[in-house]
Every structure is written in C-alpha cells, then in structure tokens.
Tab-separated table of C-alpha atoms and ligand atoms in Angstrom:
chain	number	residue	atom	x	y	z
A	160	MET	CA	-0.124	-0.380	-0.349
A	161	TYR	CA	1.188	3.448	-0.533
A	162	ASP	CA	0.021	6.689	1.361
A	163	VAL	CA	-0.362	9.099	-1.344
A	164	ILE	CA	-0.575	8.686	-5.216
A	165	ALA	CA	0.208	11.924	-7.171
A	166	LEU	CA	-0.236	12.874	-10.933
A	167	GLY	CA	0.836	15.672	-12.505
A	168	GLU	CA	3.711	17.718	-13.372
A	169	LEU	CA	7.594	16.414	-12.497
A	170	LEU	CA	9.799	19.541	-14.038
A	171	ILE	CA	12.787	21.358	-13.574
A	172	ASP	CA	12.758	24.773	-12.006
A	173	PHE	CA	15.654	26.795	-12.389
A	174	THR	CA	16.344	28.564	-9.494
A	175	PRO	CA	18.175	32.120	-8.946
A	176	ALA	CA	21.348	30.458	-6.735
A	177	GLY	CA	24.148	34.332	-6.871
A	178	PHE	CA	25.803	35.795	-9.339
A	179	SER	CA	28.687	35.192	-12.034
A	180	ASP	CA	31.814	36.987	-12.117
A	181	ASN	CA	30.500	39.777	-14.104
A	182	GLY	CA	27.126	40.138	-12.410
A	183	ASN	CA	24.604	37.949	-14.461
A	184	THR	CA	22.232	35.620	-11.970
A	185	LEU	CA	22.915	32.297	-12.038
A	186	PHE	CA	20.460	29.256	-11.417
A	187	GLU	CA	20.569	26.109	-10.441
A	188	MET	CA	19.114	22.920	-11.338
A	189	ASN	CA	16.587	21.944	-9.083
A	190	PRO	CA	13.837	19.306	-9.330
A	191	GLY	CA	9.933	20.321	-9.324
A	192	GLY	CA	6.722	20.679	-9.936
A	193	ALA	CA	3.702	20.501	-7.634
A	194	PRO	CA	2.762	17.133	-7.252
A	195	ALA	CA	6.109	15.954	-6.874
A	196	ASN	CA	6.986	18.214	-4.492
A	197	VAL	CA	3.996	16.870	-2.602
A	198	LEU	CA	4.684	13.474	-2.646
A	199	THR	CA	8.780	14.275	-1.729
A	200	ALA	CA	7.295	15.284	1.157
A	201	VAL	CA	5.654	12.540	2.681
A	202	THR	CA	8.499	10.372	1.866
A	203	LYS	CA	11.051	12.654	3.639
A	204	LEU	CA	8.742	12.449	6.254
A	205	GLY	CA	8.537	8.786	6.150
A	206	GLY	CA	5.690	7.990	4.422
A	207	LYS	CA	5.301	6.148	0.947
A	208	GLY	CA	4.722	7.342	-2.109
A	209	ALA	CA	4.166	6.750	-6.106
A	210	PHE	CA	4.524	9.089	-8.772
A	211	ILE	CA	2.369	9.067	-12.479
A	212	GLY	CA	3.243	11.825	-14.526
A	213	LYS	CA	5.307	12.145	-17.850
A	214	VAL	CA	9.103	13.624	-18.724
A	215	GLY	CA	11.519	13.952	-21.742
A	216	ASP	CA	13.399	11.112	-23.005
A	217	ASP	CA	16.174	12.985	-22.460
A	218	GLN	CA	18.600	14.322	-19.600
A	219	PHE	CA	16.408	16.359	-17.270
A	220	GLY	CA	14.077	13.435	-17.651
A	221	TYR	CA	16.418	11.070	-16.899
A	222	PHE	CA	17.659	13.669	-13.700
A	223	LEU	CA	14.028	13.548	-12.451
A	224	LYS	CA	13.137	9.824	-12.445
A	225	LYS	CA	16.586	9.715	-10.439
A	226	VAL	CA	16.053	12.281	-7.604
A	227	LEU	CA	11.932	10.449	-7.280
A	228	GLU	CA	13.901	6.885	-6.687
A	229	ASN	CA	16.441	8.785	-4.423
A	230	ASN	CA	13.601	10.040	-2.451
A	231	GLN	CA	11.854	6.767	-2.315
A	232	ILE	CA	8.897	7.137	-4.750
A	233	ASN	CA	7.878	4.416	-6.586
A	234	THR	CA	8.543	5.528	-10.587
A	235	ASP	CA	6.556	3.019	-12.182
A	236	GLY	CA	3.982	5.349	-13.216
A	237	LEU	CA	6.673	7.508	-14.522
A	238	LYS	CA	6.004	7.168	-18.858
A	239	PHE	CA	8.926	9.075	-21.126
A	240	ALA	CA	7.601	11.304	-23.794
A	241	THR	CA	9.213	10.833	-27.292
A	242	LYS	CA	7.495	14.019	-29.061
A	243	ALA	CA	8.207	16.741	-26.408
A	244	ASN	CA	11.274	17.606	-23.586
A	245	THR	CA	11.145	17.846	-20.010
A	246	THR	CA	8.947	21.112	-18.782
A	247	LEU	CA	11.650	23.983	-17.358
A	248	ALA	CA	10.323	26.481	-15.236
A	249	PHE	CA	12.397	29.332	-14.444
A	250	VAL	CA	11.586	30.989	-10.611
A	251	HIS	CA	12.214	34.433	-10.403
A	252	LEU	CA	12.337	35.834	-6.413
A	253	ASP	CA	11.705	39.106	-5.591
A	254	ASP	CA	13.262	40.976	-2.164
A	255	LYS	CA	11.273	38.939	0.363
A	256	GLY	CA	11.803	35.160	-1.358
A	257	ASP	CA	8.316	35.491	-3.478
A	258	ARG	CA	8.698	33.775	-6.394
A	259	SER	CA	6.960	34.049	-10.154
A	260	PHE	CA	7.931	31.821	-12.946
A	261	THR	CA	8.783	32.114	-16.557
A	262	PHE	CA	7.696	28.342	-18.224
A	263	TYR	CA	9.096	26.232	-20.971
A	264	ARG	CA	6.649	24.424	-21.948
A	265	ASN	CA	5.624	24.177	-25.640
A	266	PRO	CA	4.918	21.272	-25.335
A	267	GLY	CA	5.907	20.300	-22.351
A	268	ALA	CA	6.611	16.154	-21.568
A	269	ASP	CA	4.353	16.563	-18.282
A	270	THR	CA	1.234	17.529	-20.878
A	271	MET	CA	2.013	14.682	-23.209
A	272	LEU	CA	0.454	11.879	-20.295
A	273	GLU	CA	-2.189	10.133	-21.932
A	274	GLU	CA	-5.264	8.065	-20.559
A	275	GLU	CA	-3.122	4.424	-21.594
A	276	ASP	CA	-0.250	5.707	-19.881
A	277	ILE	CA	-2.217	5.582	-16.378
A	278	GLU	CA	-1.173	2.485	-14.382
A	279	LEU	CA	-4.564	2.191	-12.348
A	280	ASP	CA	-3.282	-0.238	-10.390
A	281	LEU	CA	-1.080	1.928	-8.397
A	282	ILE	CA	-3.811	4.369	-7.517
A	283	GLU	CA	-5.722	1.109	-6.032
A	284	LYS	CA	-2.559	0.771	-3.905
A	285	GLY	CA	-3.014	4.234	-2.628
A	286	LYS	CA	-4.503	6.014	0.320
A	287	ILE	CA	-4.715	9.021	-0.924
A	288	PHE	CA	-4.759	10.109	-4.330
A	289	HIS	CA	-3.521	13.972	-5.480
A	290	PHE	CA	-3.606	15.574	-8.112
A	291	GLY	CA	-2.981	19.821	-9.420
A	292	SER	CA	-4.493	21.729	-12.088
A	293	LEU	CA	-1.057	22.224	-14.165
A	294	SER	CA	-2.060	18.669	-16.057
A	295	MET	CA	-5.866	19.644	-16.828
A	296	THR	CA	-4.030	22.796	-19.297
A	297	ASP	CA	-3.725	20.647	-21.968
A	298	GLU	CA	-4.557	17.341	-23.998
A	299	PRO	CA	-4.085	14.892	-23.785
A	300	SER	CA	-3.227	14.928	-20.074
A	301	LYS	CA	-5.949	16.769	-19.179
A	302	SER	CA	-8.128	13.099	-20.242
A	303	ALA	CA	-5.822	11.290	-18.430
A	304	THR	CA	-6.531	12.822	-15.157
A	305	LEU	CA	-9.720	12.515	-14.795
A	306	LYS	CA	-9.761	9.082	-15.839
A	307	ALA	CA	-7.301	8.733	-13.220
A	308	ILE	CA	-9.417	10.791	-10.345
A	309	GLU	CA	-12.903	9.198	-11.548
A	310	TYR	CA	-11.001	5.636	-11.027
A	311	ALA	CA	-9.052	7.053	-7.505
A	312	LYS	CA	-13.064	8.167	-6.872
A	313	GLN	CA	-14.796	4.696	-7.620
A	314	ASN	CA	-12.532	3.083	-5.476
A	315	LYS	CA	-13.508	5.664	-2.977
A	316	LYS	CA	-9.907	7.604	-2.134
A	317	ILE	CA	-9.339	10.313	-0.619
A	318	ILE	CA	-8.912	12.919	-2.950
A	319	SER	CA	-6.650	15.667	-2.769
A	320	TYR	CA	-6.450	18.617	-5.276
A	321	ASP	CA	-3.957	22.149	-5.349
A	322	PRO	CA	-5.376	24.312	-7.849
A	323	ASN	CA	-2.320	26.292	-8.230
A	324	TRP	CA	-3.026	29.363	-10.382
A	325	ARG	CA	-0.262	30.215	-12.986
A	326	PRO	CA	-1.774	32.254	-15.626
A	327	PRO	CA	0.623	31.727	-18.312
A	328	LEU	CA	-0.383	28.410	-18.430
A	329	TRP	CA	-3.689	28.752	-19.457
A	330	GLU	CA	-5.685	29.880	-22.418
A	331	ASN	CA	-7.390	32.676	-20.978
A	332	GLU	CA	-9.008	33.241	-17.533
A	333	THR	CA	-12.151	31.995	-17.586
A	334	VAL	CA	-10.884	28.156	-19.197
A	335	ALA	CA	-8.391	28.376	-16.173
A	336	LYS	CA	-11.770	29.052	-14.212
A	337	LYS	CA	-13.968	26.243	-15.447
A	338	GLU	CA	-11.143	23.638	-15.155
A	339	MET	CA	-10.098	24.575	-12.243
A	340	VAL	CA	-13.378	24.702	-10.616
A	341	LEU	CA	-13.699	20.998	-12.035
A	342	GLY	CA	-11.104	19.736	-10.114
A	343	LEU	CA	-12.786	21.526	-7.146
A	344	GLN	CA	-15.926	18.594	-7.610
A	345	TYR	CA	-13.992	15.798	-6.922
A	346	ALA	CA	-11.773	17.048	-4.215
A	347	ASP	CA	-12.060	15.873	-0.257
A	348	ILE	CA	-9.379	17.950	0.792
A	349	VAL	CA	-8.260	21.272	-1.459
A	350	LYS	CA	-5.371	23.391	-0.186
A	351	LEU	CA	-4.789	26.963	-2.009
A	352	SER	CA	-3.931	30.299	-1.370
A	353	GLU	CA	-5.797	33.211	-1.099
A	354	ASP	CA	-5.621	34.887	-4.025
A	355	GLU	CA	-6.783	31.450	-5.801
A	356	LEU	CA	-9.463	31.117	-3.419
A	357	GLN	CA	-10.481	34.788	-4.733
A	358	PHE	CA	-10.020	33.705	-8.160
A	359	LEU	CA	-12.119	30.295	-7.760
A	360	THR	CA	-15.371	31.334	-5.445
A	361	GLY	CA	-15.282	35.611	-6.088
A	362	GLU	CA	-14.181	35.753	-2.188
A	363	SER	CA	-11.681	37.774	-0.862
A	364	ASN	CA	-12.918	36.826	2.866
A	365	LEU	CA	-11.876	33.568	4.294
A	366	GLU	CA	-14.508	32.219	6.119
A	367	TYR	CA	-17.076	32.949	3.291
A	368	GLY	CA	-14.703	31.700	0.361
A	369	SER	CA	-14.139	28.503	2.511
A	370	LYS	CA	-17.827	28.099	2.903
A	371	THR	CA	-18.084	28.339	-0.832
A	372	LEU	CA	-15.705	25.650	-1.359
A	373	PHE	CA	-17.058	23.406	1.789
A	374	ASP	CA	-20.633	23.582	0.745
A	375	MET	CA	-19.440	22.410	-3.085
A	376	GLY	CA	-18.581	19.040	-0.796
A	377	ILE	CA	-15.023	19.192	0.661
A	378	LYS	CA	-14.573	18.029	3.628
A	379	LEU	CA	-11.448	19.707	4.467
A	380	VAL	CA	-10.595	23.560	3.338
A	381	LEU	CA	-6.946	24.753	3.972
A	382	VAL	CA	-6.037	28.278	2.832
A	383	THR	CA	-2.220	28.846	2.937
A	384	LEU	CA	-1.372	32.211	3.774
A	385	GLY	CA	2.178	32.143	4.033
A	386	ALA	CA	3.859	33.666	6.696
A	387	LYS	CA	0.686	34.171	8.383
A	388	GLY	CA	-0.276	30.596	8.571
A	389	CYS	CA	-2.792	28.639	7.935
A	390	TYR	CA	-7.112	28.887	8.123
A	391	TYR	CA	-9.085	25.753	7.860
A	392	ARG	CA	-12.475	25.039	7.189
A	393	HIS	CA	-13.675	21.147	8.219
A	394	THR	CA	-17.183	19.712	10.053
A	395	SER	CA	-15.491	20.735	13.171
A	396	GLY	CA	-15.037	23.792	12.698
A	397	THR	CA	-12.603	26.921	11.192
A	398	GLY	CA	-9.435	28.403	12.759
A	399	HIS	CA	-6.639	30.176	11.787
A	400	ILE	CA	-3.399	28.343	13.223
A	401	PRO	CA	-0.083	30.950	13.065
A	402	ALA	CA	3.254	29.852	11.396
A	403	TYR	CA	6.877	29.661	12.600
A	404	ARG	CA	9.001	32.189	12.380
A	405	VAL	CA	12.083	31.031	10.183
A	406	ASN	CA	14.881	33.062	8.433
A	407	VAL	CA	13.455	32.489	5.060
A	408	VAL	CA	15.568	31.975	1.260
A	409	ASP	CA	12.792	30.367	-1.028
A	410	THR	CA	9.266	30.257	-0.576
A	411	THR	CA	9.197	27.512	-3.738
A	412	GLY	CA	7.505	24.213	-2.509
A	413	ALA	CA	6.269	25.675	0.827
A	414	GLY	CA	2.457	24.999	0.266
A	415	ASP	CA	3.763	21.995	-1.656
A	416	ALA	CA	5.135	21.174	2.000
A	417	PHE	CA	2.841	21.722	3.775
A	418	LEU	CA	0.029	19.883	2.223
A	419	GLY	CA	2.590	16.616	1.800
A	420	ALA	CA	2.840	17.043	5.476
A	421	VAL	CA	-1.413	17.233	5.976
A	422	LEU	CA	-2.013	14.043	3.874
A	423	TYR	CA	1.450	12.122	5.682
A	424	ASN	CA	-0.570	12.956	8.708
A	425	ILE	CA	-4.146	12.035	7.685
A	426	SER	CA	-2.843	8.870	5.914
A	427	LYS	CA	-1.991	7.584	9.223
A	428	MET	CA	-5.647	8.199	10.441
A	429	ASP	CA	-8.337	4.775	10.850
A	430	TYR	CA	-11.370	6.990	10.772
A	431	SER	CA	-12.893	8.608	8.107
A	432	LEU	CA	-11.510	12.216	7.446
A	433	GLU	CA	-15.040	13.700	8.454
A	434	LYS	CA	-14.799	12.169	11.821
A	435	LEU	CA	-11.597	14.014	12.703
A	436	GLU	CA	-11.906	16.285	15.884
A	437	ALA	CA	-10.752	20.339	16.277
A	438	GLN	CA	-7.864	19.161	18.530
A	439	GLU	CA	-6.122	16.464	16.476
A	440	LEU	CA	-6.815	18.654	12.935
A	441	GLU	CA	-4.936	21.803	14.666
A	442	LYS	CA	-2.426	19.496	15.230
A	443	ILE	CA	-1.833	18.513	12.174
A	444	ILE	CA	-1.886	22.067	10.266
A	445	ASP	CA	0.770	22.707	13.137
A	446	PHE	CA	2.820	20.479	12.149
A	447	ALA	CA	2.183	20.805	7.951
A	448	ASN	CA	2.769	24.604	9.692
A	449	ALA	CA	6.421	23.473	10.417
A	450	THR	CA	6.862	21.815	7.564
A	451	GLY	CA	5.996	24.655	4.805
A	452	ALA	CA	8.505	26.814	7.548
A	453	LEU	CA	11.079	24.454	7.210
A	454	CYS	CA	11.051	24.318	3.069
A	455	THR	CA	11.089	28.371	2.648
A	456	THR	CA	14.516	28.052	4.851
A	457	LYS	CA	16.335	26.605	1.403
A	458	ARG	CA	16.708	26.620	-1.903
A	459	GLY	CA	14.211	24.881	-4.611
A	460	ALA	CA	11.478	22.798	-3.189
A	461	ILE	CA	12.172	18.686	-3.524
A	462	PRO	CA	15.732	19.692	-1.839
A	463	ALA	CA	14.163	21.819	0.797
A	464	MET	CA	11.788	19.543	1.725
A	465	PRO	CA	12.828	18.414	5.850
A	466	THR	CA	12.812	15.336	7.690
A	467	LEU	CA	9.992	14.208	10.722
A	468	GLU	CA	13.409	14.427	12.943
A	469	GLU	CA	13.799	18.322	12.065
A	470	VAL	CA	9.919	19.063	11.892
A	471	LYS	CA	9.419	17.425	15.432
A	472	TYR	CA	12.935	19.648	16.274
A	473	LEU	CA	10.469	22.857	15.394
A	474	LEU	CA	7.299	21.989	16.812
A	475	VAL	CA	9.286	21.620	20.093
A	476	HIS	CA	12.006	24.617	20.089
A	477	GLY	CA	10.501	27.265	17.183
A	478	VAL	CA	8.725	29.913	18.281
A	479	LYS	CA	5.544	31.554	16.282
A	480	SER	CA	4.690	34.107	14.643
A	481	LEU	CA	1.677	36.286	16.282
B	541	ATP	P1	2.429	27.289	-3.467
B	541	ATP	O1	3.195	28.248	-3.780
B	541	ATP	O2	3.210	26.117	-3.701
B	541	ATP	O3	1.206	26.983	-4.033
B	541	ATP	P2	1.199	28.524	-1.206
B	541	ATP	O4	0.891	29.644	-1.647
B	541	ATP	O5	0.131	27.403	-1.049
B	541	ATP	O6	2.449	27.976	-1.966
B	541	ATP	P3	2.433	29.427	1.237
B	541	ATP	O7	1.045	30.344	1.976
B	541	ATP	O8	3.267	30.133	0.924
B	541	ATP	O9	2.054	28.363	-0.219
B	541	ATP	O10	3.121	28.679	2.667
B	541	ATP	C1	2.643	27.431	2.719
B	541	ATP	C2	2.836	27.809	4.695
B	541	ATP	O11	4.578	27.202	4.699
B	541	ATP	C3	2.358	28.733	5.087
B	541	ATP	O12	0.861	28.403	5.565
B	541	ATP	C4	3.170	28.398	6.084
B	541	ATP	O13	2.905	27.719	7.605
B	541	ATP	C5	5.073	28.340	5.687
B	541	ATP	N1	5.034	29.563	5.051
B	541	ATP	C6	5.048	29.734	4.242
B	541	ATP	N2	6.076	30.906	4.018
B	541	ATP	C7	6.013	31.047	5.214
B	541	ATP	C8	7.104	32.037	5.774
B	541	ATP	N3	7.387	33.161	4.938
B	541	ATP	N4	7.475	32.056	7.181
B	541	ATP	C9	7.049	31.034	7.785
B	541	ATP	N5	7.004	30.036	7.393
B	541	ATP	C10	6.053	30.360	5.504
C-alpha cells in the first residue's frame, strides 16, 4: 500500500543562485513540479508514495526519475515522452523571497501524459490520490488526469487537490477557472492560497470563500497564508493556525511541503476524514506549518523538504508568529 499517489507535472525549476563574476544571475537546476514536491514531502517524513506523470526522453527526464528514486518514490507510473522535452520553469525571486515563474512548455512532456499511460493498479494501492491543476491545462494530460481521478473516486480513495493558479499556462482566465473548478468537484481536501480562493470563489473573505468550497462537498479546506500560517474549514469547525518564524531563503514548494505534511498525517488515520476532531486537526495543521516553514529555509522545492526529526525539532523549539 502507498500513503499517497500523486499525478501531475515533474519538471526542472531553475532557481536563482547568486551571481557570476560579471554580475549576471546564476540559476541552479532544481527538481520540482507541485505534485512531485508534495510526494517528496510525504516520503521525506517517512510515508510511502508513488508518482504518475511524464517527462522528456532527455537528460532532464533521466535526472528527475533518479531524484524520485533517491527520495524513495515509486516510479512505475513515470513515462517518457518521445515528442516533447521535459518542462522547464525559471523561478524569479523578489526581495521577500516570493517568486514568479517563466515556463518553457511548448508543449512540455508533462502535458503529453495519455489515458493509456495511467497505471490504474497504482491508484488502487494508494490511500490518498493527489492531483493539481497544471495537468488540466492541455490535452492529452487533461483527459488522462480526469480518468485517474474518476478511478480513484470509484475506488473510494481520499482525493486531494491543489488548484495552483499559474496564469501563463492557460489559454485565458475563463478556461482556467472552468477547469480549476472542475477539479474542486472531485476533491475531499483542497489546499489553496488567498489569491486562488478569490479567483475560484469570487470571495476575498476567508470565511465566506472557504464556506463556498465546503458547500461544494470539500471536507477539508486549507487556505495557506505564507508567513501568517493557515486558515482551515472542516466539519469540526474553522480556525487560524499561526506560522513558525524562520529565516526565509526561497518560498518555492512551501505550499507543497505543507500539503504533503497534511496528507502524511491523514494517511495514518484509521477513521474517516469527517470524523477528525478539531484538536487533532489543529495538531496536523501546526505540523504542516512547521514543515512549510522549514521548506522556505533552503533553495528549491524537492531538495528543501524537511525530515520528520527536523519538523519535530521545530515543533518543540520553534517560535510562532502572532
Ligand atoms: P504554492 O505557491 O506552493 O502554491 P502556497 O502559496 O499555497 O504555495 P504558502 O502559503 O506560501 O503556500 O506556504 C505554505 C505554508 O508554509 C504556510 O501556510 C506556512 O505554514 C509556511 N510558510 C510559507 N511561507 C512562510 C514564511 N515566510 N514563514 C514561515 N512559514 C511560511
């Protein structure tokens, strides 16, 4: 059995890493892609994970497969595209460590995942099925993603969804919203930012926006707020859990680290998501805040995922923001 099966993009994040002798920005080749990041967070904490996706039949693709293997992730569901290269994303960091992206994906191998590529038996062996919105920007990966979600749903898996909003990857906002909302209809757990909440629900108010999602049938809504922590809504109630204070280097992957930590803990439960009590849920979110915070202290996403020991240390010795 696997704790989490994640489907979606696996790509290279070129992260700024200082300057050359002539003053130009240097970029470091970091493995990334939100679903792969989430899975690495799970396995780094000690959970079991398997990945479903596609990379190019090129040096970047081979490197990424190795990275997953080195992080104890099953790669039986990782396929190689012959007609597209591995997707590349250049990360630009501002003074606060917040980032924006430039994608090289025309098309990228991740969008070439086909329905026939999906190893359904892997999905069957997982407790949680996780996906994001980037595999729904283009065909054939959109149909492949929907097939996988439908299969996971039929097999009563817990469905986790991160509607990452990356405007340059969509034809226009209307299409983006329609497809991203489609993902919400399948989800039990959703993790999103305030901007994504506003984009999808039209509500900037956390309470009203999360209620809209809850009323759609989502059992656990997690709105991550960067250095301010997380707001949640669940049957047991709503609340805000503050973040940990850390020295931020690069926020890439913090949301994925956070979500991976939530899924890691939920996969260990022997009762249903609805039965989770408020106190236990708050502990899970606090643990996820610590995991997200630690991820911001190093460059890149996958290389920055913390171990269980590191998270436990911060939980005991860390200082929380107000
Ligand atoms: P993504 O861009 O990957 O979708 P996100 O916007 O959902 O991420 P954030 O809200 O930036 O994710 O971060 C997720 C969690 O990581 C936060 O809820 C918080 O617990 C922790 N975190 C992020 N940034 C910081 C920070 N500057 N200081 C402390 N903790 C942070």
